[in-house]
PDB file of C-alpha atoms in Angstrom:
ATOM      1  CA  ASN A   1     -10.296 -13.059  25.101  1.00 72.00           C
ATOM      2  CA  ALA A   2      -9.376 -16.205  23.213  1.00 79.00           C
ATOM      3  CA  GLY A   3      -8.928 -14.188  20.008  1.00 92.00           C
ATOM      4  CA  VAL A   4      -9.319 -16.223  16.832  1.00 95.00           C
ATOM      5  CA  THR A   5      -9.653 -19.960  17.299  1.00 96.00           C
ATOM      6  CA  GLN A   6      -9.575 -22.648  14.650  1.00 97.00           C
ATOM      7  CA  THR A   7     -10.471 -26.318  14.768  1.00 97.00           C
ATOM      8  CA  PRO A   8      -9.203 -28.840  14.020  1.00 97.00           C
ATOM      9  CA  LYS A   9      -5.458 -28.204  14.103  1.00 96.00           C
ATOM     10  CA  PHE A  10      -4.752 -31.128  11.806  1.00 96.00           C
ATOM     11  CA  GLN A  11      -6.947 -33.107   9.418  1.00 96.00           C
ATOM     12  CA  VAL A  12      -6.405 -35.859   6.879  1.00 97.00           C
ATOM     13  CA  LEU A  13      -9.074 -36.466   4.257  1.00 97.00           C
ATOM     14  CA  LYS A  14      -9.520 -38.800   1.353  1.00 97.00           C
ATOM     15  CA  THR A  15     -10.270 -37.428  -2.090  1.00 97.00           C
ATOM     16  CA  GLY A  16     -13.956 -36.701  -2.437  1.00 97.00           C
ATOM     17  CA  GLN A  17     -14.706 -36.350   1.248  1.00 97.00           C
ATOM     18  CA  SER A  18     -16.259 -33.184   2.584  1.00 96.00           C
ATOM     19  CA  MET A  19     -15.550 -31.376   5.814  1.00 96.00           C
ATOM     20  CA  THR A  20     -15.907 -28.074   7.589  1.00 97.00           C
ATOM     21  CA  LEU A  21     -13.076 -26.047   9.072  1.00 98.00           C
ATOM     22  CA  GLN A  22     -14.275 -24.055  12.036  1.00 98.00           C
ATOM     23  CA  CYS A  23     -13.281 -20.488  12.866  1.00 98.00           C
ATOM     24  CA  ALA A  24     -14.526 -18.381  15.743  1.00 97.00           C
ATOM     25  CA  GLN A  25     -13.589 -15.020  17.211  1.00 96.00           C
ATOM     26  CA  ASP A  26     -14.689 -13.391  20.447  1.00 95.00           C
ATOM     27  CA  MET A  27     -13.665  -9.814  19.636  1.00 92.00           C
ATOM     28  CA  ASN A  28     -16.936  -8.779  17.979  1.00 91.00           C
ATOM     29  CA  HIS A  29     -15.103  -8.199  14.712  1.00 90.00           C
ATOM     30  CA  GLU A  30     -17.115  -7.427  11.615  1.00 89.00           C
ATOM     31  CA  TYR A  31     -14.606  -8.702   9.072  1.00 89.00           C
ATOM     32  CA  MET A  32     -13.543 -12.332   8.827  1.00 92.00           C
ATOM     33  CA  SER A  33     -11.624 -14.135   6.127  1.00 92.00           C
ATOM     34  CA  TRP A  34     -10.061 -17.411   5.130  1.00 95.00           C
ATOM     35  CA  TYR A  35      -6.621 -17.814   3.571  1.00 94.00           C
ATOM     36  CA  ARG A  36      -4.695 -20.816   2.384  1.00 95.00           C
ATOM     37  CA  GLN A  37      -0.951 -21.056   2.427  1.00 93.00           C
ATOM     38  CA  ASP A  38       0.949 -23.584   0.363  1.00 91.00           C
ATOM     39  CA  PRO A  39       4.588 -24.511   1.030  1.00 82.00           C
ATOM     40  CA  GLY A  40       6.934 -21.668   0.150  1.00 75.00           C
ATOM     41  CA  MET A  41       4.112 -19.404  -0.889  1.00 77.00           C
ATOM     42  CA  GLY A  42       2.288 -16.479   0.556  1.00 81.00           C
ATOM     43  CA  LEU A  43      -1.279 -16.296   1.735  1.00 87.00           C
ATOM     44  CA  ARG A  44      -4.087 -16.470  -0.786  1.00 90.00           C
ATOM     45  CA  LEU A  45      -7.539 -15.197   0.066  1.00 89.00           C
ATOM     46  CA  ILE A  46     -10.315 -17.778  -0.334  1.00 94.00           C
ATOM     47  CA  HIS A  47     -13.462 -16.070   0.956  1.00 94.00           C
ATOM     48  CA  TYR A  48     -14.232 -13.176   3.216  1.00 91.00           C
ATOM     49  CA  SER A  49     -17.162 -11.680   5.072  1.00 91.00           C
ATOM     50  CA  VAL A  50     -17.830  -8.086   6.091  1.00 87.00           C
ATOM     51  CA  GLY A  51     -20.575  -8.989   8.515  1.00 89.00           C
ATOM     52  CA  ALA A  52     -23.209 -11.552   9.436  1.00 92.00           C
ATOM     53  CA  GLY A  53     -25.071 -12.670   6.343  1.00 94.00           C
ATOM     54  CA  ILE A  54     -22.567 -11.153   3.904  1.00 92.00           C
ATOM     55  CA  THR A  55     -19.845 -13.136   2.160  1.00 93.00           C
ATOM     56  CA  ASP A  56     -17.792 -12.692  -0.976  1.00 91.00           C
ATOM     57  CA  GLN A  57     -15.140 -14.487  -2.970  1.00 92.00           C
ATOM     58  CA  GLY A  58     -11.437 -13.929  -2.721  1.00 89.00           C
ATOM     59  CA  GLU A  59      -8.656 -14.961  -5.081  1.00 87.00           C
ATOM     60  CA  VAL A  60      -9.120 -18.751  -4.954  1.00 93.00           C
ATOM     61  CA  PRO A  61     -12.756 -19.556  -4.038  1.00 95.00           C
ATOM     62  CA  ASN A  62     -13.329 -22.672  -6.172  1.00 95.00           C
ATOM     63  CA  GLY A  63     -14.046 -25.808  -4.155  1.00 96.00           C
ATOM     64  CA  TYR A  64     -14.925 -23.905  -0.991  1.00 97.00           C
ATOM     65  CA  ASN A  65     -18.122 -22.568   0.514  1.00 97.00           C
ATOM     66  CA  VAL A  66     -18.633 -20.214   3.430  1.00 97.00           C
ATOM     67  CA  SER A  67     -21.492 -18.797   5.423  1.00 96.00           C
ATOM     68  CA  ARG A  68     -21.726 -16.190   8.167  1.00 96.00           C
ATOM     69  CA  SER A  69     -24.833 -16.722  10.253  1.00 96.00           C
ATOM     70  CA  THR A  70     -23.344 -15.058  13.341  1.00 96.00           C
ATOM     71  CA  THR A  71     -20.724 -12.392  13.966  1.00 94.00           C
ATOM     72  CA  GLU A  72     -18.550 -14.868  15.850  1.00 96.00           C
ATOM     73  CA  ASP A  73     -18.361 -17.834  13.467  1.00 97.00           C
ATOM     74  CA  PHE A  74     -17.126 -18.203   9.907  1.00 98.00           C
ATOM     75  CA  PRO A  75     -16.876 -21.869   8.857  1.00 98.00           C
ATOM     76  CA  LEU A  76     -15.157 -22.950   5.655  1.00 98.00           C
ATOM     77  CA  ARG A  77     -16.596 -25.969   3.877  1.00 98.00           C
ATOM     78  CA  LEU A  78     -14.739 -28.188   1.469  1.00 96.00           C
ATOM     79  CA  LEU A  79     -17.372 -29.701  -0.757  1.00 92.00           C
ATOM     80  CA  SER A  80     -15.369 -32.557  -2.310  1.00 96.00           C
ATOM     81  CA  ALA A  81     -11.778 -32.575  -1.175  1.00 96.00           C
ATOM     82  CA  ALA A  82      -9.011 -32.793  -3.759  1.00 97.00           C
ATOM     83  CA  PRO A  83      -5.252 -33.265  -3.306  1.00 96.00           C
ATOM     84  CA  SER A  84      -4.781 -29.701  -4.608  1.00 95.00           C
ATOM     85  CA  GLN A  85      -6.501 -28.494  -1.445  1.00 97.00           C
ATOM     86  CA  THR A  86      -3.713 -29.824   0.737  1.00 97.00           C
ATOM     87  CA  SER A  87      -2.586 -26.700   2.508  1.00 97.00           C
ATOM     88  CA  VAL A  88      -2.517 -24.766   5.741  1.00 96.00           C
ATOM     89  CA  TYR A  89      -5.656 -22.745   6.266  1.00 97.00           C
ATOM     90  CA  PHE A  90      -5.729 -19.547   8.283  1.00 96.00           C
ATOM     91  CA  CYS A  91      -8.744 -17.656   9.498  1.00 96.00           C
ATOM     92  CA  ALA A  92      -8.450 -13.951  10.290  1.00 93.00           C
ATOM     93  CA  SER A  93     -10.670 -11.204  11.661  1.00 92.00           C
ATOM     94  CA  SER A  94     -10.634  -7.447  12.133  1.00 87.00           C
ATOM     95  CA  TRP A  95     -12.969  -4.665  13.231  1.00 82.00           C
ATOM     96  CA  GLY A  96     -13.814  -3.779   9.664  1.00 70.00           C
ATOM     97  CA  VAL A  97     -12.471  -2.734   6.305  1.00 62.00           C
ATOM     98  CA  ARG A  98     -13.811   0.774   5.957  1.00 54.00           C
ATOM     99  CA  GLN A  99     -10.233   1.932   6.249  1.00 48.00           C
ATOM    100  CA  SER A 100      -7.064  -0.001   5.535  1.00 50.00           C
ATOM    101  CA  THR A 101      -6.043   0.605   9.118  1.00 59.00           C
ATOM    102  CA  ASP A 102      -7.723  -2.423  10.569  1.00 72.00           C
ATOM    103  CA  THR A 103      -5.286  -4.905  12.063  1.00 81.00           C
ATOM    104  CA  GLN A 104      -5.923  -8.490  11.059  1.00 86.00           C
ATOM    105  CA  TYR A 105      -5.828 -11.081  13.844  1.00 91.00           C
ATOM    106  CA  PHE A 106      -4.972 -14.554  12.658  1.00 93.00           C
ATOM    107  CA  GLY A 107      -5.836 -17.933  14.079  1.00 95.00           C
ATOM    108  CA  PRO A 108      -3.240 -20.682  14.623  1.00 94.00           C
ATOM    109  CA  GLY A 109      -4.092 -22.457  11.383  1.00 96.00           C
ATOM    110  CA  THR A 110      -5.439 -25.836  10.287  1.00 97.00           C
ATOM    111  CA  ARG A 111      -3.080 -28.165   8.458  1.00 96.00           C
ATOM    112  CA  LEU A 112      -5.082 -30.178   5.939  1.00 97.00           C
ATOM    113  CA  THR A 113      -3.829 -33.129   3.936  1.00 97.00           C
ATOM    114  CA  VAL A 114      -5.937 -34.661   1.175  1.00 97.00           C
ATOM    115  CA  LEU A 115      -4.863 -38.103   0.040  1.00 96.00           C
TER     116      LEU A 115
ATOM    117  CA  LEU B   1      -6.391  -2.844  -5.689  1.00 52.00           C
ATOM    118  CA  ALA B   2      -2.863  -1.728  -4.983  1.00 59.00           C
ATOM    119  CA  LYS B   3      -0.398  -4.463  -5.853  1.00 77.00           C
ATOM    120  CA  THR B   4       2.814  -4.795  -3.904  1.00 86.00           C
ATOM    121  CA  THR B   5       6.233  -6.044  -4.943  1.00 91.00           C
ATOM    122  CA  GLN B   6       8.890  -7.069  -2.444  1.00 94.00           C
ATOM    123  CA  PRO B   7      12.024  -9.205  -2.605  1.00 95.00           C
ATOM    124  CA  ILE B   8      11.419 -12.924  -2.248  1.00 93.00           C
ATOM    125  CA  SER B   9      14.230 -13.448   0.232  1.00 95.00           C
ATOM    126  CA  MET B  10      16.952 -11.685   2.192  1.00 97.00           C
ATOM    127  CA  ASP B  11      19.822 -12.835   4.374  1.00 97.00           C
ATOM    128  CA  SER B  12      21.325 -10.992   7.301  1.00 97.00           C
ATOM    129  CA  TYR B  13      23.501 -11.566  10.345  1.00 97.00           C
ATOM    130  CA  GLU B  14      22.717 -11.058  13.980  1.00 97.00           C
ATOM    131  CA  GLY B  15      23.125  -7.486  15.142  1.00 96.00           C
ATOM    132  CA  GLN B  16      22.703  -5.951  11.699  1.00 97.00           C
ATOM    133  CA  GLU B  17      19.966  -3.577  10.603  1.00 97.00           C
ATOM    134  CA  VAL B  18      17.674  -5.025   7.953  1.00 98.00           C
ATOM    135  CA  ASN B  19      15.713  -2.942   5.480  1.00 98.00           C
ATOM    136  CA  ILE B  20      12.964  -4.537   3.385  1.00 97.00           C
ATOM    137  CA  THR B  21      11.507  -2.397   0.630  1.00 96.00           C
ATOM    138  CA  CYS B  22       8.038  -2.784  -0.804  1.00 94.00           C
ATOM    139  CA  SER B  23       6.885  -1.164  -4.054  1.00 93.00           C
ATOM    140  CA  HIS B  24       3.251  -0.110  -4.400  1.00 89.00           C
ATOM    141  CA  ASN B  25       2.986   2.146  -7.426  1.00 88.00           C
ATOM    142  CA  ASN B  26      -0.813   2.161  -7.529  1.00 84.00           C
ATOM    143  CA  ILE B  27      -1.419   3.106  -3.917  1.00 85.00           C
ATOM    144  CA  ALA B  28      -4.621   5.075  -3.434  1.00 82.00           C
ATOM    145  CA  THR B  29      -5.040   8.263  -1.463  1.00 84.00           C
ATOM    146  CA  ASN B  30      -6.796   6.598   1.465  1.00 78.00           C
ATOM    147  CA  ASP B  31      -4.577   3.518   1.620  1.00 82.00           C
ATOM    148  CA  TYR B  32      -2.339   2.796   4.560  1.00 85.00           C
ATOM    149  CA  ILE B  33       0.731   0.580   4.411  1.00 88.00           C
ATOM    150  CA  THR B  34       0.823  -2.340   6.808  1.00 89.00           C
ATOM    151  CA  TRP B  35       3.480  -4.944   7.528  1.00 93.00           C
ATOM    152  CA  TYR B  36       2.929  -8.371   8.991  1.00 93.00           C
ATOM    153  CA  GLN B  37       5.389 -10.959  10.286  1.00 95.00           C
ATOM    154  CA  GLN B  38       4.896 -14.716  10.083  1.00 94.00           C
ATOM    155  CA  PHE B  39       6.909 -17.330  11.917  1.00 93.00           C
ATOM    156  CA  PRO B  40       6.874 -20.949  10.729  1.00 87.00           C
ATOM    157  CA  SER B  41       3.696 -22.830  11.658  1.00 85.00           C
ATOM    158  CA  GLN B  42       1.987 -19.668  12.913  1.00 91.00           C
ATOM    159  CA  GLY B  43      -0.444 -17.159  11.518  1.00 92.00           C
ATOM    160  CA  PRO B  44       0.821 -13.703  10.537  1.00 92.00           C
ATOM    161  CA  ARG B  45       0.884 -10.980  13.140  1.00 93.00           C
ATOM    162  CA  PHE B  46       0.777  -7.213  12.781  1.00 91.00           C
ATOM    163  CA  ILE B  47       4.097  -5.367  13.055  1.00 94.00           C
ATOM    164  CA  ILE B  48       3.612  -1.769  12.007  1.00 93.00           C
ATOM    165  CA  GLN B  49       1.427   0.534   9.950  1.00 90.00           C
ATOM    166  CA  GLY B  50       1.844   3.979   8.451  1.00 90.00           C
ATOM    167  CA  TYR B  51       0.478   6.509   5.987  1.00 89.00           C
ATOM    168  CA  LYS B  52       3.416   8.794   5.275  1.00 89.00           C
ATOM    169  CA  THR B  53       6.870   9.851   6.508  1.00 90.00           C
ATOM    170  CA  LYS B  54       8.110   7.702   9.380  1.00 95.00           C
ATOM    171  CA  VAL B  55       6.516   5.517  11.998  1.00 94.00           C
ATOM    172  CA  THR B  56       8.411   3.785  14.789  1.00 95.00           C
ATOM    173  CA  ASN B  57       7.366   1.315  17.452  1.00 94.00           C
ATOM    174  CA  GLU B  58       9.154  -1.076  19.769  1.00 92.00           C
ATOM    175  CA  VAL B  59       9.623  -3.622  16.996  1.00 91.00           C
ATOM    176  CA  ALA B  60      10.396  -1.735  13.790  1.00 96.00           C
ATOM    177  CA  SER B  61      10.396   1.504  11.834  1.00 97.00           C
ATOM    178  CA  LEU B  62       8.508   2.214   8.653  1.00 97.00           C
ATOM    179  CA  PHE B  63       9.781   4.790   6.186  1.00 97.00           C
ATOM    180  CA  ILE B  64       7.418   6.139   3.535  1.00 96.00           C
ATOM    181  CA  PRO B  65       8.590   8.718   0.971  1.00 96.00           C
ATOM    182  CA  ALA B  66       6.446  11.639  -0.080  1.00 95.00           C
ATOM    183  CA  ASP B  67       5.123   9.950  -3.239  1.00 94.00           C
ATOM    184  CA  ARG B  68       4.126   6.861  -1.190  1.00 93.00           C
ATOM    185  CA  LYS B  69       4.944   4.550  -4.087  1.00 93.00           C
ATOM    186  CA  SER B  70       7.209   2.496  -1.889  1.00 94.00           C
ATOM    187  CA  SER B  71       7.906   1.861   1.765  1.00 95.00           C
ATOM    188  CA  THR B  72      10.771   0.396   3.760  1.00 97.00           C
ATOM    189  CA  LEU B  73      10.468  -1.738   6.852  1.00 97.00           C
ATOM    190  CA  SER B  74      13.529  -1.352   9.042  1.00 98.00           C
ATOM    191  CA  LEU B  75      14.408  -3.916  11.716  1.00 97.00           C
ATOM    192  CA  PRO B  76      17.176  -2.667  14.004  1.00 94.00           C
ATOM    193  CA  ARG B  77      19.808  -5.103  15.236  1.00 93.00           C
ATOM    194  CA  VAL B  78      18.119  -8.315  14.165  1.00 96.00           C
ATOM    195  CA  SER B  79      18.452 -11.528  16.103  1.00 96.00           C
ATOM    196  CA  LEU B  80      17.943 -15.156  15.116  1.00 96.00           C
ATOM    197  CA  SER B  81      14.356 -14.896  16.348  1.00 95.00           C
ATOM    198  CA  ASP B  82      13.601 -12.327  13.635  1.00 96.00           C
ATOM    199  CA  THR B  83      13.880 -15.064  11.014  1.00 96.00           C
ATOM    200  CA  ALA B  84      10.415 -15.000   9.463  1.00 96.00           C
ATOM    201  CA  VAL B  85       8.388 -14.014   6.423  1.00 94.00           C
ATOM    202  CA  TYR B  86       7.473 -10.336   6.196  1.00 96.00           C
ATOM    203  CA  TYR B  87       4.435  -9.203   4.238  1.00 93.00           C
ATOM    204  CA  CYS B  88       3.679  -5.737   2.945  1.00 92.00           C
ATOM    205  CA  LEU B  89      -0.007  -4.897   2.465  1.00 87.00           C
ATOM    206  CA  VAL B  90      -1.527  -1.856   0.887  1.00 82.00           C
ATOM    207  CA  GLY B  91      -5.188  -1.047   0.881  1.00 70.00           C
ATOM    208  CA  PHE B  92      -8.160  -2.830  -0.526  1.00 53.00           C
ATOM    209  CA  ARG B  93     -11.217  -1.898  -2.512  1.00 43.00           C
ATOM    210  CA  SER B  94     -14.298  -0.463  -0.880  1.00 45.00           C
ATOM    211  CA  HIS B  95     -17.546   0.169  -2.681  1.00 41.00           C
ATOM    212  CA  GLY B  96     -19.343   3.345  -1.676  1.00 40.00           C
ATOM    213  CA  SER B  97     -21.132   3.019   1.618  1.00 35.00           C
ATOM    214  CA  SER B  98     -21.033  -0.766   1.722  1.00 40.00           C
ATOM    215  CA  ASN B  99     -18.359  -2.242   3.876  1.00 41.00           C
ATOM    216  CA  THR B 100     -16.727  -4.548   1.362  1.00 46.00           C
ATOM    217  CA  GLY B 101     -13.168  -5.228   0.424  1.00 54.00           C
ATOM    218  CA  LYS B 102     -10.449  -7.759  -0.144  1.00 64.00           C
ATOM    219  CA  LEU B 103      -7.202  -7.812   1.781  1.00 70.00           C
ATOM    220  CA  ILE B 104      -4.556  -9.363  -0.420  1.00 72.00           C
ATOM    221  CA  PHE B 105      -1.253 -10.744   0.825  1.00 76.00           C
ATOM    222  CA  GLY B 106       1.608 -11.212  -1.616  1.00 76.00           C
ATOM    223  CA  GLN B 107       4.395 -13.788  -1.372  1.00 80.00           C
ATOM    224  CA  GLY B 108       6.237 -11.858   1.283  1.00 91.00           C
ATOM    225  CA  THR B 109       9.950 -11.597   1.967  1.00 95.00           C
ATOM    226  CA  THR B 110      11.643 -14.491   3.726  1.00 95.00           C
ATOM    227  CA  LEU B 111      14.286 -13.067   6.051  1.00 97.00           C
ATOM    228  CA  GLN B 112      16.961 -15.476   7.222  1.00 97.00           C
ATOM    229  CA  VAL B 113      19.100 -14.214  10.088  1.00 97.00           C
ATOM    230  CA  LYS B 114      22.379 -16.048  10.518  1.00 97.00           C
ATOM    231  CA  PRO B 115      24.585 -16.192  13.617  1.00 95.00           C
TER     232      PRO B 115
END
């Protein structure tokens, strides 16, 4: 299994541009989520999904959209990039969230810079 | 949602035992306590999980008192490679039969191991 994969690894955008960060997992996990991590700070939840067709907002959803058309993929879209969105983005997945026992598997991250 | 509080940073020396305490006063009956480790430029990875008393694996031990309002991650004989950020997570919200919930990471504890 490849686990959780993210593309691209690095990206530089200009203010106002849009782009999609890709996330895929091959573990048939129900739960997928996106976090951002700013320098010296912890992880903040952007959006999450508990299954195909179901998404919900996390702590910091503004400026981001998600969709979950398949179990495997959970792309994160930046609608109009802003310098405040410069961050490292992590995608994670787990079997589910019925119990707080589900181990989260994280991808390697995407480092995004918005100029 | 159970909120966690942990020290922002800790220093230690190689060969010492390190104990990181996490407070979670509002932990719910069904919540488990989970710790993750994050190295620089990597996504977090699962270390250990427990519900009560003591749990031990090849990496760490987790001590949970009877009231479960706090927990302590114990790293025996740390080495330089244990320098990382350690996150304590407790539970999430689920709504009846629907499989929804948010998994919230705090700021974590930055452990610096010195030679």
